[in-house]
mmCIF file of C-alpha atoms and ligand atoms in Angstrom:
data_model
loop_
_atom_site.group_PDB
_atom_site.id
_atom_site.type_symbol
_atom_site.label_atom_id
_atom_site.label_comp_id
_atom_site.label_asym_id
_atom_site.label_seq_id
_atom_site.Cartn_x
_atom_site.Cartn_y
_atom_site.Cartn_z
ATOM 1 C CA UNK G 1 15.861 18.612 -17.934
ATOM 2 C CA UNK G 2 12.140 18.544 -18.643
ATOM 3 C CA UNK G 3 11.528 16.049 -21.382
ATOM 4 C CA UNK G 4 8.303 15.723 -23.402
ATOM 5 C CA UNK G 5 5.589 13.437 -21.949
ATOM 6 C CA UNK G 6 6.440 9.845 -22.698
ATOM 7 C CA UNK G 7 4.064 7.838 -24.721
ATOM 8 C CA UNK G 8 2.696 5.901 -21.654
ATOM 9 C CA UNK G 9 0.526 3.467 -23.597
ATOM 10 C CA UNK G 10 3.495 2.412 -25.619
ATOM 11 C CA UNK G 11 5.627 2.123 -22.565
ATOM 12 C CA UNK G 12 3.050 -0.045 -20.801
ATOM 13 C CA UNK G 13 2.738 -2.408 -23.831
ATOM 14 C CA UNK G 14 6.569 -2.762 -23.976
ATOM 15 C CA UNK G 15 6.585 -3.578 -20.281
ATOM 16 C CA UNK G 16 3.799 -6.195 -20.671
ATOM 17 C CA UNK G 17 6.082 -8.055 -23.095
ATOM 18 C CA UNK G 18 9.205 -7.619 -20.997
ATOM 19 C CA UNK G 19 7.795 -9.046 -17.826
ATOM 20 C CA UNK G 20 6.494 -12.201 -19.469
ATOM 21 C CA UNK G 21 9.502 -14.377 -18.524
ATOM 22 C CA UNK G 22 8.974 -13.494 -14.876
ATOM 23 C CA UNK G 23 5.241 -14.498 -14.767
ATOM 24 C CA UNK G 24 4.671 -17.697 -12.885
ATOM 25 C CA UNK G 25 8.140 -17.300 -11.134
ATOM 26 C CA UNK G 26 7.195 -15.644 -7.822
ATOM 27 C CA UNK G 27 5.617 -17.228 -4.842
ATOM 28 C CA UNK G 28 1.851 -16.389 -4.374
ATOM 29 C CA UNK G 29 1.245 -15.548 -0.572
ATOM 30 C CA UNK G 30 -0.327 -18.569 1.045
ATOM 31 C CA UNK G 31 -0.131 -17.864 4.698
ATOM 32 C CA UNK G 32 -3.607 -16.265 4.230
ATOM 33 C CA UNK G 33 -5.278 -19.415 2.706
ATOM 34 C CA UNK G 34 -7.739 -17.463 0.536
ATOM 35 C CA UNK G 35 -4.883 -15.559 -1.329
ATOM 36 C CA UNK G 36 -3.581 -18.869 -2.706
ATOM 37 C CA UNK G 37 -6.312 -18.688 -5.368
ATOM 38 C CA UNK G 38 -4.539 -15.895 -7.159
ATOM 39 C CA UNK G 39 -2.516 -16.913 -10.290
ATOM 40 C CA UNK G 40 1.044 -15.799 -10.618
ATOM 41 C CA UNK G 41 0.556 -15.633 -14.307
ATOM 42 C CA UNK G 42 -1.538 -12.480 -13.936
ATOM 43 C CA UNK G 43 -0.106 -9.117 -14.674
ATOM 44 C CA UNK G 44 -1.761 -5.684 -14.973
ATOM 45 C CA UNK G 45 -0.559 -2.083 -14.902
ATOM 46 C CA UNK G 46 -2.214 1.266 -15.011
ATOM 47 C CA UNK G 47 -1.154 4.941 -15.090
ATOM 48 C CA UNK G 48 -3.278 7.798 -13.871
ATOM 49 C CA UNK G 49 -1.975 11.204 -15.056
ATOM 50 C CA UNK G 50 -2.873 14.228 -12.982
ATOM 51 C CA UNK G 51 -4.355 15.803 -16.070
ATOM 52 C CA UNK G 52 -6.882 12.914 -16.143
ATOM 53 C CA UNK G 53 -5.423 10.773 -18.924
ATOM 54 C CA UNK G 54 -5.401 7.098 -18.130
ATOM 55 C CA UNK G 55 -3.354 4.316 -19.589
ATOM 56 C CA UNK G 56 -3.388 0.568 -18.935
ATOM 57 C CA UNK G 57 -2.319 -2.815 -20.009
ATOM 58 C CA UNK G 58 -2.960 -6.585 -19.308
ATOM 59 C CA UNK G 59 -5.145 -7.427 -16.205
ATOM 60 C CA UNK G 60 -5.430 -3.722 -15.231
ATOM 61 C CA UNK G 61 -9.150 -4.078 -14.734
ATOM 62 C CA UNK G 62 -9.127 -7.292 -12.686
ATOM 63 C CA UNK G 63 -9.771 -6.894 -8.896
ATOM 64 C CA UNK G 64 -7.148 -8.039 -6.470
ATOM 65 C CA UNK G 65 -6.508 -8.094 -2.743
ATOM 66 C CA UNK G 66 -4.931 -4.880 -1.772
ATOM 67 C CA UNK G 67 -3.588 -6.187 1.667
ATOM 68 C CA UNK G 68 -0.781 -3.817 2.789
ATOM 69 C CA UNK G 69 -1.451 -1.335 0.080
ATOM 70 C CA UNK G 70 -4.463 -0.297 2.300
ATOM 71 C CA UNK G 71 -1.997 0.679 5.004
ATOM 72 C CA UNK G 72 -1.132 3.689 3.081
ATOM 73 C CA UNK G 73 -4.798 4.833 2.921
ATOM 74 C CA UNK G 74 -5.372 4.104 6.623
ATOM 75 C CA UNK G 75 -2.276 6.116 7.484
ATOM 76 C CA UNK G 76 -3.416 9.054 5.238
ATOM 77 C CA UNK G 77 -6.832 9.019 7.079
ATOM 78 C CA UNK G 78 -5.173 8.908 10.530
ATOM 79 C CA UNK G 79 -2.623 11.506 9.582
ATOM 80 C CA UNK G 80 -5.355 13.794 8.163
ATOM 81 C CA UNK G 81 -7.242 13.651 11.625
ATOM 82 C CA UNK G 82 -4.529 13.328 14.149
ATOM 83 C CA UNK G 83 -1.567 15.072 12.632
ATOM 84 C CA UNK G 84 1.739 14.693 14.266
ATOM 85 C CA UNK G 85 0.192 13.036 17.287
ATOM 86 C CA UNK G 86 0.490 9.756 15.566
ATOM 87 C CA UNK G 87 4.336 9.828 15.794
ATOM 88 C CA UNK G 88 4.065 9.558 19.562
ATOM 89 C CA UNK G 89 2.938 5.937 18.949
ATOM 90 C CA UNK G 90 4.713 4.816 15.839
ATOM 91 C CA UNK G 91 8.174 5.585 14.352
ATOM 92 C CA UNK G 92 9.427 6.733 10.816
ATOM 93 C CA UNK G 93 12.359 4.565 10.241
ATOM 94 C CA UNK G 94 12.808 1.683 7.905
ATOM 95 C CA UNK G 95 12.815 -1.587 9.955
ATOM 96 C CA UNK G 96 15.290 -3.670 7.950
ATOM 97 C CA UNK G 97 13.157 -6.607 9.123
ATOM 98 C CA UNK G 98 10.259 -8.567 7.590
ATOM 99 C CA UNK G 99 6.944 -6.888 7.598
ATOM 100 C CA UNK G 100 5.500 -9.264 10.175
ATOM 101 C CA UNK G 101 8.369 -9.345 12.522
ATOM 102 C CA UNK G 102 8.067 -9.152 16.352
ATOM 103 C CA UNK G 103 11.798 -8.918 17.283
ATOM 104 C CA UNK G 104 12.336 -5.084 17.341
ATOM 105 C CA UNK G 105 9.204 -4.495 19.454
ATOM 106 C CA UNK G 106 10.875 -5.897 22.611
ATOM 107 C CA UNK G 107 13.849 -3.542 22.419
ATOM 108 C CA UNK G 108 11.855 -0.544 21.354
ATOM 109 C CA UNK G 109 9.139 -0.990 24.024
ATOM 110 C CA UNK G 110 6.150 -1.575 21.788
ATOM 111 C CA UNK G 111 6.735 1.413 19.577
ATOM 112 C CA UNK G 112 6.816 -0.004 15.979
ATOM 113 C CA UNK G 113 9.502 1.423 13.625
ATOM 114 C CA UNK G 114 6.974 2.653 11.004
ATOM 115 C CA UNK G 115 3.346 2.619 10.077
ATOM 116 C CA UNK G 116 3.723 0.167 7.162
ATOM 117 C CA UNK G 117 5.074 -2.969 8.998
ATOM 118 C CA UNK G 118 2.255 -4.956 10.485
ATOM 119 C CA UNK G 119 2.913 -3.628 14.036
ATOM 120 C CA UNK G 120 2.819 -0.036 12.965
ATOM 121 C CA UNK G 121 -0.342 -0.653 10.843
ATOM 122 C CA UNK G 122 -1.969 -2.140 13.855
ATOM 123 C CA UNK G 123 -1.293 1.002 15.813
ATOM 124 C CA UNK G 124 -2.745 3.056 13.031
ATOM 125 C CA UNK G 125 -5.891 0.757 13.027
ATOM 126 C CA UNK G 126 -6.110 1.255 16.780
ATOM 127 C CA UNK G 127 -5.982 5.070 16.367
ATOM 128 C CA UNK G 128 -8.814 4.799 13.794
ATOM 129 C CA UNK G 129 -10.853 2.338 16.042
ATOM 130 C CA UNK G 130 -10.640 4.989 18.663
ATOM 131 C CA UNK G 131 -11.764 7.829 16.474
ATOM 132 C CA UNK G 132 -14.500 6.112 14.237
ATOM 133 C CA UNK G 133 -17.585 4.080 15.246
ATOM 134 C CA UNK G 134 -16.585 1.544 12.422
ATOM 135 C CA UNK G 135 -13.045 2.151 11.392
ATOM 136 C CA UNK G 136 -12.937 -0.408 8.701
ATOM 137 C CA UNK G 137 -15.977 1.222 6.985
ATOM 138 C CA UNK G 138 -14.311 4.707 7.451
ATOM 139 C CA UNK G 139 -11.220 3.468 5.586
ATOM 140 C CA UNK G 140 -13.396 1.782 2.877
ATOM 141 C CA UNK G 141 -15.472 5.058 2.434
ATOM 142 C CA UNK G 142 -12.275 7.057 2.245
ATOM 143 C CA UNK G 143 -10.967 4.803 -0.474
ATOM 144 C CA UNK G 144 -14.264 4.870 -2.338
ATOM 145 C CA UNK G 145 -14.210 8.657 -2.416
ATOM 146 C CA UNK G 146 -10.514 8.740 -3.542
ATOM 147 C CA UNK G 147 -11.318 6.173 -6.338
ATOM 148 C CA UNK G 148 -14.496 7.975 -7.203
ATOM 149 C CA UNK G 149 -16.185 4.634 -7.105
ATOM 150 C CA UNK G 150 -18.879 3.676 -4.472
ATOM 151 C CA UNK G 151 -18.729 -0.072 -5.482
ATOM 152 C CA UNK G 152 -15.195 -0.662 -3.999
ATOM 153 C CA UNK G 153 -15.644 -3.225 -1.228
ATOM 154 C CA UNK G 154 -14.254 -5.719 1.268
ATOM 155 C CA UNK G 155 -13.698 -9.298 0.306
ATOM 156 C CA UNK G 156 -15.179 -11.031 3.233
ATOM 157 C CA UNK G 157 -13.798 -14.445 2.299
ATOM 158 C CA UNK G 158 -10.256 -13.045 2.385
ATOM 159 C CA UNK G 159 -11.043 -11.155 5.676
ATOM 160 C CA UNK G 160 -12.330 -14.181 7.333
ATOM 161 C CA UNK G 161 -9.488 -16.334 5.997
ATOM 162 C CA UNK G 162 -7.021 -13.870 7.506
ATOM 163 C CA UNK G 163 -8.909 -13.642 10.847
ATOM 164 C CA UNK G 164 -8.767 -17.287 11.278
ATOM 165 C CA UNK G 165 -4.922 -17.391 10.677
ATOM 166 C CA UNK G 166 -3.951 -14.056 12.398
ATOM 167 C CA UNK G 167 -1.992 -15.622 15.186
ATOM 168 C CA UNK G 168 1.173 -13.649 14.361
ATOM 169 C CA UNK G 169 -0.628 -10.339 14.069
ATOM 170 C CA UNK G 170 -2.586 -11.116 17.371
ATOM 171 C CA UNK G 171 0.778 -11.765 19.092
ATOM 172 C CA UNK G 172 2.147 -8.426 17.856
ATOM 173 C CA UNK G 173 -1.075 -6.642 19.028
ATOM 174 C CA UNK G 174 -1.005 -8.269 22.512
ATOM 175 C CA UNK G 175 2.674 -7.505 22.820
ATOM 176 C CA UNK G 176 1.969 -3.760 22.068
ATOM 177 C CA UNK G 177 -1.004 -3.698 24.447
ATOM 178 C CA UNK G 178 1.343 -5.048 27.162
ATOM 179 C CA UNK G 179 3.414 -1.905 26.498
ATOM 180 C CA UNK G 180 0.365 0.357 26.565
ATOM 181 C CA UNK G 181 0.524 1.134 22.882
ATOM 182 C CA UNK G 182 -2.789 -0.463 21.858
ATOM 183 C CA UNK G 183 -5.886 1.124 23.488
ATOM 184 C CA UNK G 184 -8.749 -1.041 22.139
ATOM 185 C CA UNK G 185 -9.456 -4.774 22.403
ATOM 186 C CA UNK G 186 -7.064 -6.875 20.467
ATOM 187 C CA UNK G 187 -9.781 -8.766 18.713
ATOM 188 C CA UNK G 188 -11.565 -5.463 17.539
ATOM 189 C CA UNK G 189 -8.260 -4.235 16.094
ATOM 190 C CA UNK G 190 -7.440 -7.411 14.382
ATOM 191 C CA UNK G 191 -10.905 -7.842 12.789
ATOM 192 C CA UNK G 192 -10.856 -4.174 11.679
ATOM 193 C CA UNK G 193 -7.388 -4.599 10.220
ATOM 194 C CA UNK G 194 -8.249 -7.797 8.340
ATOM 195 C CA UNK G 195 -11.349 -6.257 6.814
ATOM 196 C CA UNK G 196 -9.354 -3.277 5.710
ATOM 197 C CA UNK G 197 -6.644 -5.460 4.130
ATOM 198 C CA UNK G 198 -9.375 -7.490 2.325
ATOM 199 C CA UNK G 199 -10.437 -4.431 0.134
ATOM 200 C CA UNK G 200 -10.131 -5.307 -3.529
ATOM 201 C CA UNK G 201 -9.507 -2.938 -6.386
ATOM 202 C CA UNK G 202 -8.201 -2.949 -9.979
ATOM 203 C CA UNK G 203 -4.898 -1.318 -10.969
ATOM 204 C CA UNK G 204 -6.940 1.408 -12.827
ATOM 205 C CA UNK G 205 -9.014 2.160 -9.543
ATOM 206 C CA UNK G 206 -5.837 2.064 -7.407
ATOM 207 C CA UNK G 207 -3.951 4.441 -9.568
ATOM 208 C CA UNK G 208 -6.756 6.836 -9.483
ATOM 209 C CA UNK G 209 -7.243 6.461 -5.685
ATOM 210 C CA UNK G 210 -3.471 7.161 -5.068
ATOM 211 C CA UNK G 211 -3.295 10.118 -7.353
ATOM 212 C CA UNK G 212 -3.930 12.741 -4.492
ATOM 213 C CA UNK G 213 -0.547 11.769 -3.122
ATOM 214 C CA UNK G 214 1.165 12.521 -6.387
ATOM 215 C CA UNK G 215 -0.759 15.818 -6.547
ATOM 216 C CA UNK G 216 0.594 16.994 -3.136
ATOM 217 C CA UNK G 217 -2.403 15.933 -1.109
ATOM 218 C CA UNK G 218 -5.263 17.186 -3.399
ATOM 219 C CA UNK G 219 -7.700 15.109 -5.312
ATOM 220 C CA UNK G 220 -6.880 16.024 -8.988
ATOM 221 C CA UNK G 221 -10.449 15.962 -10.321
ATOM 222 C CA UNK G 222 -12.192 17.797 -7.450
ATOM 223 C CA UNK G 223 -9.537 19.913 -6.096
ATOM 224 C CA UNK G 224 -10.350 18.660 -2.529
ATOM 225 C CA UNK G 225 -7.345 18.861 -0.140
ATOM 226 C CA UNK G 226 -7.004 15.532 1.759
ATOM 227 C CA UNK G 227 -3.649 16.408 3.190
ATOM 228 C CA UNK G 228 -1.761 19.696 3.000
ATOM 229 C CA UNK G 229 1.314 19.530 0.732
ATOM 230 C CA UNK G 230 3.847 19.217 3.561
ATOM 231 C CA UNK G 231 1.961 16.139 5.067
ATOM 232 C CA UNK G 232 1.665 14.705 1.528
ATOM 233 C CA UNK G 233 5.397 15.055 1.115
ATOM 234 C CA UNK G 234 5.961 13.311 4.374
ATOM 235 C CA UNK G 235 3.849 10.306 3.329
ATOM 236 C CA UNK G 236 5.734 10.069 0.008
ATOM 237 C CA UNK G 237 8.994 10.114 2.046
ATOM 238 C CA UNK G 238 7.743 7.224 4.245
ATOM 239 C CA UNK G 239 6.659 5.208 1.127
ATOM 240 C CA UNK G 240 10.127 5.609 -0.300
ATOM 241 C CA UNK G 241 11.939 4.564 2.889
ATOM 242 C CA UNK G 242 9.576 2.003 4.298
ATOM 243 C CA UNK G 243 6.811 1.194 1.740
ATOM 244 C CA UNK G 244 8.468 -1.996 0.390
ATOM 245 C CA UNK G 245 9.772 -3.239 3.848
ATOM 246 C CA UNK G 246 13.113 -4.723 4.085
ATOM 247 C CA UNK G 247 13.652 -4.287 0.311
ATOM 248 C CA UNK G 248 13.049 -0.536 0.441
ATOM 249 C CA UNK G 249 16.604 0.414 -0.264
ATOM 250 C CA UNK G 250 16.891 -1.982 -3.286
ATOM 251 C CA UNK G 251 13.497 -0.731 -4.485
ATOM 252 C CA UNK G 252 14.676 2.888 -4.366
ATOM 253 C CA UNK G 253 17.830 1.932 -6.144
ATOM 254 C CA UNK G 254 16.080 0.014 -8.873
ATOM 255 C CA UNK G 255 12.752 2.053 -9.286
ATOM 256 C CA UNK G 256 13.353 5.488 -7.741
ATOM 257 C CA UNK G 257 9.712 6.199 -6.843
ATOM 258 C CA UNK G 258 7.760 6.220 -3.521
ATOM 259 C CA UNK G 259 5.681 3.090 -3.353
ATOM 260 C CA UNK G 260 3.513 0.795 -1.196
ATOM 261 C CA UNK G 261 3.260 -2.892 -1.867
ATOM 262 C CA UNK G 262 0.936 -5.685 -0.660
ATOM 263 C CA UNK G 263 1.164 -9.437 -0.440
ATOM 264 C CA UNK G 264 -1.736 -9.588 -2.931
ATOM 265 C CA UNK G 265 0.893 -8.658 -5.467
ATOM 266 C CA UNK G 266 -0.181 -5.005 -5.887
ATOM 267 C CA UNK G 267 2.196 -1.995 -5.862
ATOM 268 C CA UNK G 268 1.057 1.682 -5.943
ATOM 269 C CA UNK G 269 3.888 3.990 -6.999
ATOM 270 C CA UNK G 270 3.898 7.757 -7.274
ATOM 271 C CA UNK G 271 5.603 10.187 -9.742
ATOM 272 C CA UNK G 272 5.046 13.427 -7.795
ATOM 273 C CA UNK G 273 3.421 16.197 -9.825
ATOM 274 C CA UNK G 274 2.716 13.855 -12.754
ATOM 275 C CA UNK G 275 1.024 10.521 -12.193
ATOM 276 C CA UNK G 276 0.154 7.481 -10.008
ATOM 277 C CA UNK G 277 1.002 4.024 -11.262
ATOM 278 C CA UNK G 278 -0.472 0.763 -10.082
ATOM 279 C CA UNK G 279 0.912 -2.632 -10.946
ATOM 280 C CA UNK G 280 -0.343 -6.082 -9.985
ATOM 281 C CA UNK G 281 1.168 -9.530 -10.352
ATOM 282 C CA UNK G 282 0.637 -11.996 -7.454
ATOM 283 C CA UNK G 283 4.101 -13.839 -7.576
ATOM 284 C CA UNK G 284 6.115 -12.350 -4.765
ATOM 285 C CA UNK G 285 9.926 -12.107 -4.006
ATOM 286 C CA UNK G 286 11.232 -13.088 -0.672
ATOM 287 C CA UNK G 287 10.350 -9.798 1.047
ATOM 288 C CA UNK G 288 6.675 -9.980 0.060
ATOM 289 C CA UNK G 289 6.749 -7.510 -2.847
ATOM 290 C CA UNK G 290 5.476 -8.358 -6.322
ATOM 291 C CA UNK G 291 8.432 -9.840 -8.395
ATOM 292 C CA UNK G 292 7.078 -8.807 -11.867
ATOM 293 C CA UNK G 293 5.508 -5.700 -10.460
ATOM 294 C CA UNK G 294 8.820 -4.423 -9.169
ATOM 295 C CA UNK G 295 10.477 -5.149 -12.430
ATOM 296 C CA UNK G 296 7.725 -3.445 -14.359
ATOM 297 C CA UNK G 297 8.144 -0.263 -12.250
ATOM 298 C CA UNK G 298 11.939 -0.374 -12.735
ATOM 299 C CA UNK G 299 11.351 -0.670 -16.473
ATOM 300 C CA UNK G 300 8.729 2.137 -16.382
ATOM 301 C CA UNK G 301 11.220 4.706 -14.842
ATOM 302 C CA UNK G 302 13.933 3.551 -17.171
ATOM 303 C CA UNK G 303 11.879 3.726 -20.343
ATOM 304 C CA UNK G 304 10.244 7.090 -19.412
ATOM 305 C CA UNK G 305 13.331 8.651 -17.854
ATOM 306 C CA UNK G 306 11.020 9.668 -15.012
ATOM 307 C CA UNK G 307 11.706 9.175 -11.362
ATOM 308 C CA UNK G 308 12.138 11.408 -8.333
ATOM 309 C CA UNK G 309 15.887 11.415 -8.660
HETATM 310 O O1 DON Y 1 -1.094 -8.669 7.902
HETATM 311 C C1 DON Y 1 -0.704 -9.270 6.975
HETATM 312 O O2 DON Y 1 0.119 -10.071 7.056
HETATM 313 C C2 DON Y 1 -1.505 -8.967 5.618
HETATM 314 N N1 DON Y 1 -2.899 -8.598 5.834
HETATM 315 C C3 DON Y 1 -0.934 -7.852 4.869
HETATM 316 C C4 DON Y 1 0.637 -8.068 4.684
HETATM 317 C C5 DON Y 1 1.168 -7.436 3.470
HETATM 318 O O3 DON Y 1 0.493 -7.251 2.500
HETATM 319 C C6 DON Y 1 2.643 -7.175 3.445
HETATM 320 N N2 DON Y 1 3.073 -6.647 2.150
HETATM 321 N N3 DON Y 1 3.844 -6.981 1.346
#
């Protein structure tokens, strides 16, 4: 049944009140030292409707570290250029393991389960490094274009902080190289990946940047096709099944939207045909997804009676 458009502003303001008891409760990512500086008291949320209307609440215009949310944009860029060839090097199944796990790679001969766990994202970065002179800049420019904002940038302090502590991701990359599934130098792939992960945006910017995936691959305000509708459908499916790691089943159960999270506390969720929603709160649950952000999205789909199901 098609229901009237919800009053998104009122919904966001209710959510802002409802999440209050959760703020300060999660764990701010500290394995990348620079991310420790974020406060788990922060909360922002923004909705970008495909008709151009925007709604926001709280810290929706504060920049935060996108981290793994950038994996979605890197994947979209690689998929738009390489098509189905990427699936020779990375799978499309949920991993059921933490995002930075090495264990499956041994059994599965260096082919990561999906492009959103770190191993899979490093393969995507490798594909982009082979294709572009400066793959990190290619991803940045792609995201600037999608957000319609040329000032979107890397946070070099975060990038360097991750580069200095990237032993685990380097181990994953060397392991895949041993299986022949990494074609470029490990150090170049890691440096590119760390810069990509350091990109900062606000919730308002992120919701706008993600809107093309809610509009079946087309940028809503220009009509430019980034991905054909079938490819956009496939990326939405991957977000639903793999975008929140080993919590993807629980996230789908609670929220019912395709989404991609990051350890900076951001989550981009899509309401296909209608809107993109970005939420940010740095306190994380055990799987590395924003605690208050997940709850906010759960309340969003409940209060609006909108989900993909
Ligand atoms: O590679 C890492 O560990 C980070 N740059 C990104 C991890 C991340 O955001 C996982 N998301 N929940």
